[in-house]
Each structure stands twice: as C-alpha cells, then as structure tokens.
mmCIF file of C-alpha atoms in Angstrom:
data_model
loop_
_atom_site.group_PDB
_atom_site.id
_atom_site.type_symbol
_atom_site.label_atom_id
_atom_site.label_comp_id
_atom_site.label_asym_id
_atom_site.label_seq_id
_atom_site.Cartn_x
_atom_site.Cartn_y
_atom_site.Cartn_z
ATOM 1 C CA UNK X 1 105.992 94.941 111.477
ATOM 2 C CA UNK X 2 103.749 96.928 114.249
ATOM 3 C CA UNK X 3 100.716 94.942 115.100
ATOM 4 C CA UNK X 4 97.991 96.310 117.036
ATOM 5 C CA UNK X 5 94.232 94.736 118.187
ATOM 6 C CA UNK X 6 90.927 95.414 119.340
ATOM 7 C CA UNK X 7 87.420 94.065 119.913
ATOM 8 C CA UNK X 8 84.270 95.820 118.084
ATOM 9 C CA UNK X 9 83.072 98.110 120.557
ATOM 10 C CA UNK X 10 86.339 99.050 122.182
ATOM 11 C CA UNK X 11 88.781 101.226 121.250
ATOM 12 C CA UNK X 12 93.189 100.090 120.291
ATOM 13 C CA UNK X 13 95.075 100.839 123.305
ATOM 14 C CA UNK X 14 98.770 99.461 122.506
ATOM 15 C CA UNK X 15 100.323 97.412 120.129
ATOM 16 C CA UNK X 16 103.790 96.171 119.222
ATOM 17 C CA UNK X 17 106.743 95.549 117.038
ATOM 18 C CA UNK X 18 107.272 91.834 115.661
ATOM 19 C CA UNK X 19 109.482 90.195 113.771
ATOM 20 C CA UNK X 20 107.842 90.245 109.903
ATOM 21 C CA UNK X 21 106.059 87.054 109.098
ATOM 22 C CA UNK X 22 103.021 85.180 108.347
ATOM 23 C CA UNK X 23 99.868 85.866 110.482
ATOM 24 C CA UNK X 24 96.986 83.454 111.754
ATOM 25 C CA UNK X 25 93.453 84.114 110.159
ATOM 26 C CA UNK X 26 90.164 82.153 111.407
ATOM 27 C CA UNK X 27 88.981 80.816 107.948
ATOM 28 C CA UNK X 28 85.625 82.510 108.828
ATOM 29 C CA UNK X 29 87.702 86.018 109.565
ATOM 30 C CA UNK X 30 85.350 89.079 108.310
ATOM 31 C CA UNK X 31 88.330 90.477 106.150
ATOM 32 C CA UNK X 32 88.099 87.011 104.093
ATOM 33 C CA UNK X 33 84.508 86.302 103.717
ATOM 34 C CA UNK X 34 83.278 89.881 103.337
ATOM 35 C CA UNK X 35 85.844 92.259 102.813
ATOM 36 C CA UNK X 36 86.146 94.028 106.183
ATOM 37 C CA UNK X 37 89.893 95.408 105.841
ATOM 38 C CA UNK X 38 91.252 98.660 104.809
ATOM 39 C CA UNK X 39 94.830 99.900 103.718
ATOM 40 C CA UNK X 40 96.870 102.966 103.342
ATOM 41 C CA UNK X 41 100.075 103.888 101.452
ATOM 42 C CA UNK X 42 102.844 106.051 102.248
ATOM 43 C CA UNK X 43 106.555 107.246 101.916
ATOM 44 C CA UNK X 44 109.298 107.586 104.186
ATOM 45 C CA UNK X 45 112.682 109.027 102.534
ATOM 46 C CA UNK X 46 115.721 109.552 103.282
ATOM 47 C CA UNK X 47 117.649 112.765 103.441
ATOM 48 C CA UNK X 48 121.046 113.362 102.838
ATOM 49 C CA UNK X 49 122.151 114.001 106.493
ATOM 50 C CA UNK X 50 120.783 111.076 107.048
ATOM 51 C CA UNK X 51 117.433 111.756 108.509
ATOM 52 C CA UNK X 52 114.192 110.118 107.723
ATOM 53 C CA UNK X 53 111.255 112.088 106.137
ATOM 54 C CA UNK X 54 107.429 111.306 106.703
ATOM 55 C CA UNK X 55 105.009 112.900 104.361
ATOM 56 C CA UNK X 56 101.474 114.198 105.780
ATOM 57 C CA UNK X 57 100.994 110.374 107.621
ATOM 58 C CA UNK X 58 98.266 112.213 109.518
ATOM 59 C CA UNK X 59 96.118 112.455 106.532
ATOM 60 C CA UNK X 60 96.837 109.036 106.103
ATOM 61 C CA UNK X 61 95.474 108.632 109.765
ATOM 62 C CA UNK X 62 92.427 110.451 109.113
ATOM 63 C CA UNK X 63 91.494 108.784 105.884
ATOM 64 C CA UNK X 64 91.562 105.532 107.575
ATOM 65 C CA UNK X 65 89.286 106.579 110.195
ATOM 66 C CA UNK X 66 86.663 107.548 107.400
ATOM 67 C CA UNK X 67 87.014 104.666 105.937
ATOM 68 C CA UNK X 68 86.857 102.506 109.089
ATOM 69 C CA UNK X 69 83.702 104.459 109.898
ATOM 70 C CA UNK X 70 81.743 103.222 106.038
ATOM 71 C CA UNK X 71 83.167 99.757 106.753
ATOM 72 C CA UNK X 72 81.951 99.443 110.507
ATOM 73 C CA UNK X 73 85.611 98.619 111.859
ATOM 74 C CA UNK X 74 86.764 100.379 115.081
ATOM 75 C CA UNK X 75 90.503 102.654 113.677
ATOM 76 C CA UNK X 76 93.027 104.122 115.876
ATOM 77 C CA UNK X 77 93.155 107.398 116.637
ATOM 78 C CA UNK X 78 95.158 109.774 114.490
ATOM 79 C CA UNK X 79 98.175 110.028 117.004
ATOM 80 C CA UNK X 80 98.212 105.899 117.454
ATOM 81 C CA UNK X 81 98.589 105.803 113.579
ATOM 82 C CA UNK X 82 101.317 108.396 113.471
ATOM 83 C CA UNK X 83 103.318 107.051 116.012
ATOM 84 C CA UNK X 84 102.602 103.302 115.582
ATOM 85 C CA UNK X 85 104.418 104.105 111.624
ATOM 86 C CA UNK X 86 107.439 105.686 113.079
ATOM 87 C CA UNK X 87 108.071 103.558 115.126
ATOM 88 C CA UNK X 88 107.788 100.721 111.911
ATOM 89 C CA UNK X 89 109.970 103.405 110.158
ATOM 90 C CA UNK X 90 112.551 103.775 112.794
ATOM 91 C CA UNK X 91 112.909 99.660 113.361
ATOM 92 C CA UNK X 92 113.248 98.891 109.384
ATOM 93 C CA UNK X 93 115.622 102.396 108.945
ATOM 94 C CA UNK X 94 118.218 100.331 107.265
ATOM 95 C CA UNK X 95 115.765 99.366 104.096
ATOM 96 C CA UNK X 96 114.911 103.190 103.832
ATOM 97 C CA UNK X 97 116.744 103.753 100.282
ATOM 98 C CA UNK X 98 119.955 106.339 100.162
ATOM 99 C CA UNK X 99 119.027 109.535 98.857
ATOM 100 C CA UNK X 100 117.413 109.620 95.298
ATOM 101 C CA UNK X 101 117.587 106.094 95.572
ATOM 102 C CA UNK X 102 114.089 104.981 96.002
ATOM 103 C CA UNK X 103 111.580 105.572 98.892
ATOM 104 C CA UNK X 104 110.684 102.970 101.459
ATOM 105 C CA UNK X 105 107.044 102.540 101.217
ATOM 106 C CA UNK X 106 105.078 102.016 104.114
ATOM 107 C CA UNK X 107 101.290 99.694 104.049
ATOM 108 C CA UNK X 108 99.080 99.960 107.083
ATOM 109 C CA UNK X 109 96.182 97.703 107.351
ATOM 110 C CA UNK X 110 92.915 97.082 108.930
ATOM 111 C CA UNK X 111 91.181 94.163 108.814
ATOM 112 C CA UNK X 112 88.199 92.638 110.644
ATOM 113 C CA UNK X 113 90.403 89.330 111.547
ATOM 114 C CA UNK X 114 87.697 87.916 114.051
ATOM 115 C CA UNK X 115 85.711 84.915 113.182
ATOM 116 C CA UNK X 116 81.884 85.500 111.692
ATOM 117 C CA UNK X 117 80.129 83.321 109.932
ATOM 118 C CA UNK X 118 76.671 85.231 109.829
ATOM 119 C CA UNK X 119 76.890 88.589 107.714
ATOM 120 C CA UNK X 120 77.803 91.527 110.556
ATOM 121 C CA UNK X 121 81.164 93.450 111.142
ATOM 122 C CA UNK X 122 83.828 91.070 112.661
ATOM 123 C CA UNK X 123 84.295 90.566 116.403
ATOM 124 C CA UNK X 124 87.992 91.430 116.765
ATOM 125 C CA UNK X 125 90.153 93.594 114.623
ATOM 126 C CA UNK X 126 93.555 94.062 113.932
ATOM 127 C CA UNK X 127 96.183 97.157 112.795
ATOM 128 C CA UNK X 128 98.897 96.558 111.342
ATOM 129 C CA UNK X 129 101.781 97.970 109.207
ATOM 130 C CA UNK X 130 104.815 96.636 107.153
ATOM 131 C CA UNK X 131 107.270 98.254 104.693
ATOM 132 C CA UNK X 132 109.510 97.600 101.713
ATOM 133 C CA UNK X 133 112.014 99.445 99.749
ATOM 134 C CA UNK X 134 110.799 100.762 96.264
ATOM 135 C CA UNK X 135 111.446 102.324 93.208
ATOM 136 C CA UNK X 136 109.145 103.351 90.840
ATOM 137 C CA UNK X 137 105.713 102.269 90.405
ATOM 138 C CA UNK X 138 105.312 101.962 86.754
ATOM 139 C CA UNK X 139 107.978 99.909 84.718
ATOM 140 C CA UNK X 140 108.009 103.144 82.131
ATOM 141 C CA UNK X 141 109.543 105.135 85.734
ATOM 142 C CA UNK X 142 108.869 108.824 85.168
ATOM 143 C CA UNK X 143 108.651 108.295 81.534
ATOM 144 C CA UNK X 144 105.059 109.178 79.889
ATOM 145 C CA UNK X 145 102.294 106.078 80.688
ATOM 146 C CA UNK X 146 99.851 105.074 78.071
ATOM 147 C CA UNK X 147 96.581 104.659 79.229
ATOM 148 C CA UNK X 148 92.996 103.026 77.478
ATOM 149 C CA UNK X 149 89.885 104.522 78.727
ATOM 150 C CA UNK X 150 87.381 101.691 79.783
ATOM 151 C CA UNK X 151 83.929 101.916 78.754
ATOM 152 C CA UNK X 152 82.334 98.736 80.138
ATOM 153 C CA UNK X 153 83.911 97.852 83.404
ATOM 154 C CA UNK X 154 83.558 100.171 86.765
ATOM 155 C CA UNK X 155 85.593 100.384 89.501
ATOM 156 C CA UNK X 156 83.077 102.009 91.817
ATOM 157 C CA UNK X 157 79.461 103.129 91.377
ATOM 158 C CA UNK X 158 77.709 105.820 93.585
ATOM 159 C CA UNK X 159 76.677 104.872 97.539
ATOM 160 C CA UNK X 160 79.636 102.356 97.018
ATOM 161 C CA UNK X 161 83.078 102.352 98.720
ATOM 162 C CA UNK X 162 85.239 103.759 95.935
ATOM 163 C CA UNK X 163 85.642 106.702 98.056
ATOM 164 C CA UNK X 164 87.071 104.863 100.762
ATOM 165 C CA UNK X 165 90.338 102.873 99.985
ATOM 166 C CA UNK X 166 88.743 99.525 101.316
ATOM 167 C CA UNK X 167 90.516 96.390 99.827
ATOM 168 C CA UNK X 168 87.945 95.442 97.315
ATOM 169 C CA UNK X 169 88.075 98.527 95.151
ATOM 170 C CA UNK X 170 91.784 97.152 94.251
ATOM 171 C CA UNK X 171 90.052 93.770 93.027
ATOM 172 C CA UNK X 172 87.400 95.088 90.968
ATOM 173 C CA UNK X 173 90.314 96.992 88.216
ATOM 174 C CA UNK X 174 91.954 93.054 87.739
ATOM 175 C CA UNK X 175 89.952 91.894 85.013
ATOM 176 C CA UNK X 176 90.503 95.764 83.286
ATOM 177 C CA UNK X 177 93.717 96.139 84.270
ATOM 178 C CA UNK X 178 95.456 92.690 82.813
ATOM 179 C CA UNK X 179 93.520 93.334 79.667
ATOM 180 C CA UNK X 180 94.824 96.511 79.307
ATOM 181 C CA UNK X 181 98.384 95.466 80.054
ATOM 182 C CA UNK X 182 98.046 92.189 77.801
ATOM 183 C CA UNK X 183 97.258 94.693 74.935
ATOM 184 C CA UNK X 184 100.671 97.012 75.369
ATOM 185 C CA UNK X 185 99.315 99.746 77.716
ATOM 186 C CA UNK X 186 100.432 101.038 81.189
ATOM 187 C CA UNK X 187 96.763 101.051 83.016
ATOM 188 C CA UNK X 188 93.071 102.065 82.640
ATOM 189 C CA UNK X 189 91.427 105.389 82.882
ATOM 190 C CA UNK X 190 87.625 104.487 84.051
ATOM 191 C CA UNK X 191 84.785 106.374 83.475
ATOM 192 C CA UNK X 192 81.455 106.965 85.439
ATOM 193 C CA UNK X 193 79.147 104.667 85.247
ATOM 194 C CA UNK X 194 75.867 105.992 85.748
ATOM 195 C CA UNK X 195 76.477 108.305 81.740
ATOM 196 C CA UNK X 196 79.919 106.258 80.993
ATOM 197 C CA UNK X 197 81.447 110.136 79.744
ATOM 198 C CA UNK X 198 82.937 111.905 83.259
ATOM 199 C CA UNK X 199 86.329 110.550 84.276
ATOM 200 C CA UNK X 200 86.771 108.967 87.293
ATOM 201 C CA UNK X 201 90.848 107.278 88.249
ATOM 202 C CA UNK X 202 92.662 105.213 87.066
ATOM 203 C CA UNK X 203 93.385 101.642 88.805
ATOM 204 C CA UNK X 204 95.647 103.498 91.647
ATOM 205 C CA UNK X 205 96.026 106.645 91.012
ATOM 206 C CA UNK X 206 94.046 110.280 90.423
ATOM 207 C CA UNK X 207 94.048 112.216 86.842
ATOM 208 C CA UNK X 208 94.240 115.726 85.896
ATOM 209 C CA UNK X 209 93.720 117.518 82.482
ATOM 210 C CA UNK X 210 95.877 120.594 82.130
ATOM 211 C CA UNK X 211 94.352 123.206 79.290
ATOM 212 C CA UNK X 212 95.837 126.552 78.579
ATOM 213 C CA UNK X 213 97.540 126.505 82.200
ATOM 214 C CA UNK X 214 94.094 125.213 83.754
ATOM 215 C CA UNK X 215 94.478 122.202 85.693
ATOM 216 C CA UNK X 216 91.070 120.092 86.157
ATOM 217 C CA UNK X 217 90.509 117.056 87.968
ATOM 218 C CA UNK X 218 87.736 114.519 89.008
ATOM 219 C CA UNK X 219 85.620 116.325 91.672
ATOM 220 C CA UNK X 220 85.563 113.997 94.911
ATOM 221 C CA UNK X 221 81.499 112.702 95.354
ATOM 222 C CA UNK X 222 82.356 109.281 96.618
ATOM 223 C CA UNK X 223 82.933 107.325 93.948
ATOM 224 C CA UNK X 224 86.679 108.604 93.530
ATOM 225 C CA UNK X 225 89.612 108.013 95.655
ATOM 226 C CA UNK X 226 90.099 110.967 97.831
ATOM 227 C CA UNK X 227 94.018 110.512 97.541
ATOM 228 C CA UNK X 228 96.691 112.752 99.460
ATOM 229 C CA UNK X 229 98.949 113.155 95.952
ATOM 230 C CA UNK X 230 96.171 114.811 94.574
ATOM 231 C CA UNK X 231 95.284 116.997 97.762
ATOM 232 C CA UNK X 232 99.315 117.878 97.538
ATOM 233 C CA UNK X 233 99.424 118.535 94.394
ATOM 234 C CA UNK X 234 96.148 121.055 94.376
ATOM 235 C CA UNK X 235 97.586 123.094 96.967
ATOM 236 C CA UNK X 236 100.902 122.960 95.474
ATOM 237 C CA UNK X 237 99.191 124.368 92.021
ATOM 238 C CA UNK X 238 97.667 126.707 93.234
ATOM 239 C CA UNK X 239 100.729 128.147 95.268
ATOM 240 C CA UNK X 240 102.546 128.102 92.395
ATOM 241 C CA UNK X 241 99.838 130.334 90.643
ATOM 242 C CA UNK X 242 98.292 127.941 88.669
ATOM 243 C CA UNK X 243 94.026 127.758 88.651
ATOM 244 C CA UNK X 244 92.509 124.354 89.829
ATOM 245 C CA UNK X 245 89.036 123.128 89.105
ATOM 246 C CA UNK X 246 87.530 120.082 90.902
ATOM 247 C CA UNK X 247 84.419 119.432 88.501
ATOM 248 C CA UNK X 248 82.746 116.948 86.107
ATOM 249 C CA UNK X 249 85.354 116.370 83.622
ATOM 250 C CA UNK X 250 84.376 114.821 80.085
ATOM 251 C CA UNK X 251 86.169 112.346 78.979
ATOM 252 C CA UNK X 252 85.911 114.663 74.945
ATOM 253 C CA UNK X 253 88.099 117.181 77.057
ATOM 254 C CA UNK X 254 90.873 114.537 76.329
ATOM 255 C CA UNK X 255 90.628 114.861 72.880
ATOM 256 C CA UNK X 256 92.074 118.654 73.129
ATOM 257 C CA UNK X 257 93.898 118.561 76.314
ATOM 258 C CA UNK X 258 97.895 120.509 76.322
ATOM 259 C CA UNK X 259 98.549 117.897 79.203
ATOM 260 C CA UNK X 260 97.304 114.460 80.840
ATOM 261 C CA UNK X 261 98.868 113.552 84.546
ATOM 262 C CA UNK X 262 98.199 111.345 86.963
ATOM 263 C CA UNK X 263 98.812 111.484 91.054
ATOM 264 C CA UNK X 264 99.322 108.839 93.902
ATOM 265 C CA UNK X 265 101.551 107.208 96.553
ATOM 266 C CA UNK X 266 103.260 105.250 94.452
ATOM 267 C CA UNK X 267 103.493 107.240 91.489
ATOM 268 C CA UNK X 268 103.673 110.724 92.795
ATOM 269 C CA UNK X 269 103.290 112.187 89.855
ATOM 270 C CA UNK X 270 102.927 110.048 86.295
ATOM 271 C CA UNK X 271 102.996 112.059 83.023
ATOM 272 C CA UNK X 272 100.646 110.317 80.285
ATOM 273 C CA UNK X 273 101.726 110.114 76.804
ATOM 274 C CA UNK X 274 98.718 108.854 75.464
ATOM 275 C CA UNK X 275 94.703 107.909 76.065
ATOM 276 C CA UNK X 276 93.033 105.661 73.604
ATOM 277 C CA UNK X 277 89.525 105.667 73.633
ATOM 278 C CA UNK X 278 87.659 103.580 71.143
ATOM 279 C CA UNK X 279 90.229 102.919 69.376
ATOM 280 C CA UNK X 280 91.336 106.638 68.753
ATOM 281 C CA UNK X 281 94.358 107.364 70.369
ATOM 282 C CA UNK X 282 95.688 111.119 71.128
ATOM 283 C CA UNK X 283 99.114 111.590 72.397
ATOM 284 C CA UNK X 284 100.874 114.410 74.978
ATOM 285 C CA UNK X 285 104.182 114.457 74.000
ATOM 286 C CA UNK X 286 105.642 111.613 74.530
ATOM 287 C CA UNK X 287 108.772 112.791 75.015
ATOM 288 C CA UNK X 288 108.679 113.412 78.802
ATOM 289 C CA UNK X 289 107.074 115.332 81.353
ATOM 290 C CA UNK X 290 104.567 118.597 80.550
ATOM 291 C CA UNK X 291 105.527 121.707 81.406
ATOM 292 C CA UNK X 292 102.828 121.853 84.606
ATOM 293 C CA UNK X 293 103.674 118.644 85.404
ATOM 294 C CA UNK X 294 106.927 118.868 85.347
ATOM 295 C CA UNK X 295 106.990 121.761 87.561
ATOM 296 C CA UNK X 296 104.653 120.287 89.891
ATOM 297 C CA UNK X 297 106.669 116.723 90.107
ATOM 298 C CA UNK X 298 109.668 118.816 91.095
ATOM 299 C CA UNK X 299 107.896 120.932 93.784
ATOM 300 C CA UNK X 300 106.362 118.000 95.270
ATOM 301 C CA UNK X 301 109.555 115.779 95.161
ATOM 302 C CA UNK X 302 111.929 117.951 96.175
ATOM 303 C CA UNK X 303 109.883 118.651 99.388
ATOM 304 C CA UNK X 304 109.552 114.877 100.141
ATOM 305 C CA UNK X 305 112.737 114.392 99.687
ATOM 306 C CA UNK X 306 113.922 117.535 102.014
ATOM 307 C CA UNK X 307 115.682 118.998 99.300
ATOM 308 C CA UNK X 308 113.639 122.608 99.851
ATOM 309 C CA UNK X 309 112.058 124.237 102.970
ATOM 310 C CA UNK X 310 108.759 122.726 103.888
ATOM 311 C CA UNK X 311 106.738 125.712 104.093
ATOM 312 C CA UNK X 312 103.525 123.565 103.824
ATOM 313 C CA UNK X 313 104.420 121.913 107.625
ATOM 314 C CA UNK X 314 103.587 118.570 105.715
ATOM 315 C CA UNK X 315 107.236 116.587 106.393
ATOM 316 C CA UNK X 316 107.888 115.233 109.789
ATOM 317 C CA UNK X 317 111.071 114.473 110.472
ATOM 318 C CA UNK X 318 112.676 111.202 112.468
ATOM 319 C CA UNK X 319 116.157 112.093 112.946
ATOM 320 C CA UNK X 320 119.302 110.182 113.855
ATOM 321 C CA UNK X 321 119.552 111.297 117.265
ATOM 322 C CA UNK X 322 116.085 109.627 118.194
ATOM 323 C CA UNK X 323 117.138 106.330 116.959
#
C-alpha cells in the first residue's frame, strides 16, 4: 500500500510503498471522533497484451481535492494522486485480474489521523491507497437489481456533505440498506428530503431514467454524489446520439419509465429490474439489460477494458516495459 503524510497547514511532499498491514491511530485521531477522512474508488484492468489500464484517475484526483477542501483536510495535488496509484498499481500487478476476469479495484484514502480532542480539523493527515481483486459488485452481477425507494430515511440533506464522498455518507444508508436487503431486494433508491418526491442515488451508485430514448438523471446540487460513471456515461450518451437531461426527476416518472439504470465504480453500469415504492412495484424487463443501457455498458466497458480506441483520452496506460 502507498502511504503518504502531512501536517495541517503544509502541503504532501513524498510518500512510500509498504508492505499491506494494520496502521496505528491515536484513539483521539480526527478521522475517528469526527469523521475527518475521505475515499475514492477506481479500476485498473488488464489488457490482453498484458498491459494495465487506468480509467480517468485524475478525476478521481480532483474530486478528492473538493472534497478535502468541505472537510478542511490538506489533499495532494492531482499529479501526487496519479502517480502515487500507479505506482500501488504497478507493485500489486500480479492481483490485477486476466482479461474479462475481474478488475482490480483501487481505494485511496484521506483521513485526519492526528490526535484532537477539542472539535477542529486534525493536526496531521495521512494518504493512503490499497487494492484488491474484484468481480462484480452486486451478487445478481450484470443481471437486473431490484431496488425499494425509501421514503423516511436520507442519505444527505442540502449544505451537507453528500456531494462530497466523505466516509460518513457510506454510514448513514446502513440502517436502509440491511432493511432493504433483509426484505429480498438489491439496494435503496433515496429520495430528497426537503419534498421526499425528486430522486436522489442509491446507497453507491447514480440512477438514470431512460424514456422514449431520453436519458434523465439526478441534477448534481450537492446533495448527490458527483460520480465519474455517471460523468462517463453522459458524455458517452450523448456521443452516441442519445439526449441527456440533468434535472429534478420525480420519483412518478418511475411509474412509466422504458428503462431504470444505475452508474458507479463498482458497478459500472447496473440494469434495474424493478422499483417498489409503497408497496407498488413496476418492473423493466427483467430479463437483462435495456436497450440504452446495454449499449452504453458495452461502450463504456469495452473502453476500460482496451478492447476499442480511446477516443475520449480517458485510459492511461502502464505498460510492461515500465515495470
């Protein structure tokens, strides 16, 4: 794992590989008293000449530094972050999974790890980033998710952090979540919570409503995840002529809807076969992927994977003669 530190008020200068283990926390650390820490998620996969892929880690660099900036937490800079996960990449290369196999996933954190009693931002901070091999994120893999919409618990309110992908957004969808799951279904679609009708995310991931070949999703006003899936899969949309609308969507507009999809990290892209809210439950065929998501899955996929020219310029490439 690539460790890295800093005092509040200076800036990371240079960190270092170490052996993956168990790391020493003051009981009084910020990140364990009040939260101070912050994570990202990513992808490295492997080609089939061998090569490793990276997918946009600089947006993964610069979403960390907004959300270092809301939590009061000094971040590295967005070439320290790139470089500090290849070079976590390149030293774990032999868990990256063999083509089609899986994706390693890659988790960097930041955490306020010096001591403070007192409420105020931590004295010392610390970056740091491990991996492990994965498959898919949901036990259903690619097949269609069935979600309940949640009318009474919130996962982020507005002025809050759910815009930032600080730790304790993660905790708040537990209580939701295992309910949910107890009860036969895959995860929870929340809704707003200042008129409990506009959909927000669900636990980890983004959603989108396709109607008549119109793709809508949760506009981004703080209270919603800005994830790098869903950025991805806009531009890849609309390249592929489709029309996108970031806007208020109602959770009614489910009731109608040709297809229901979800986006992140870990799920890339999830069809949803069903939404039950208040007891009604409306299906998308549940026989597999939608047609726009289906198309969209494979365009995305297939230029993580390296399978089709990156014409975006959002793969970069670690390749077996640099390690």
């Amino acid at each position: 794992m690539y460790v890295m530190k800093c005092a509040q008020g200076e800036n990371f200068s240079k960190g270092e590989l170490q052996r993956f283990g168990n790391i020493e926390l003051s009981p009084s650390a910020g990140v364990l008293n009040y939260g101070q820490g912050l994570f990202e998620g990513m992808k490295a996969y492997r080609k089939q000449d061998g090569n490793i892929l990276l997918f946009r880690p600089e947006e993964n660099a610069l979403r960390m530094r907004l959300g270092a900036e809301r939590m009061c937490m000094p971040s590295p800079s967005v070439e320290q972050f790139v470089e500090a996960v290849k070079a976590t990449v390149l030293a774990n290369k032999r868990w990256v999974p063999p083509p089609g196999k899986g994706s390693l996933y890659i988790r960097p954190l930041l955490m306020g790890s010096g001591a403070v009693l007192g409420l105020a931002p931590a004295p010392e901070y610390t970056f740091l980033i491990y991996v492990s091999p994965v498959g898919n994120y949901f036990k259903e893999g690619v097949a269609p998710i069935n979600l309940i919409v949640e009318h009474e618990l919130h996962r982020a309110t507005p002025g809050g952090t759910g815009g930032v992908k600080t730790i304790g957004n993660y905790a708040a969808v537990l209580k939701a979540q295992s309910a949910a799951k107890a009860k036969g279904y895959s995860d929870v679609l929340y809704l707003d919570c200042v008129h409990k009708r506009f959909l927000e995310e669900v636990s980890s991931c983004n959603i989108f409503v396709v109607k008549d070949n119109i793709i809508s999703t949760p506009e981004i006003k703080g209270t919603i995840l800005p994830g790098i899936t869903r950025k991805s899969i806009i531009d890849v949309a609309r390249s592929e002529g489709f029309q996108v609308e970031e806007r208020q969507v109602a959770v009614d507009e489910l009731l109608d809807a040709d297809e229901v999809f979800c986006t992140g990290t870990a799920v890339v892209v999830s069809p949803v076969g069903s939404i039950t809210y208040h007891g009604k439950r409306v299906s998308y065929g549940e026989g597999g992927f939608g047609t726009v998501s289906e198309k969209l899955y494979s365009v995305l996929t297939r230029l993580q994977m390296g399978l089709t020219q990156d014409k975006m310029d959002w793969t970069v490439e670690l390749r077996q003669k640099t390690y």
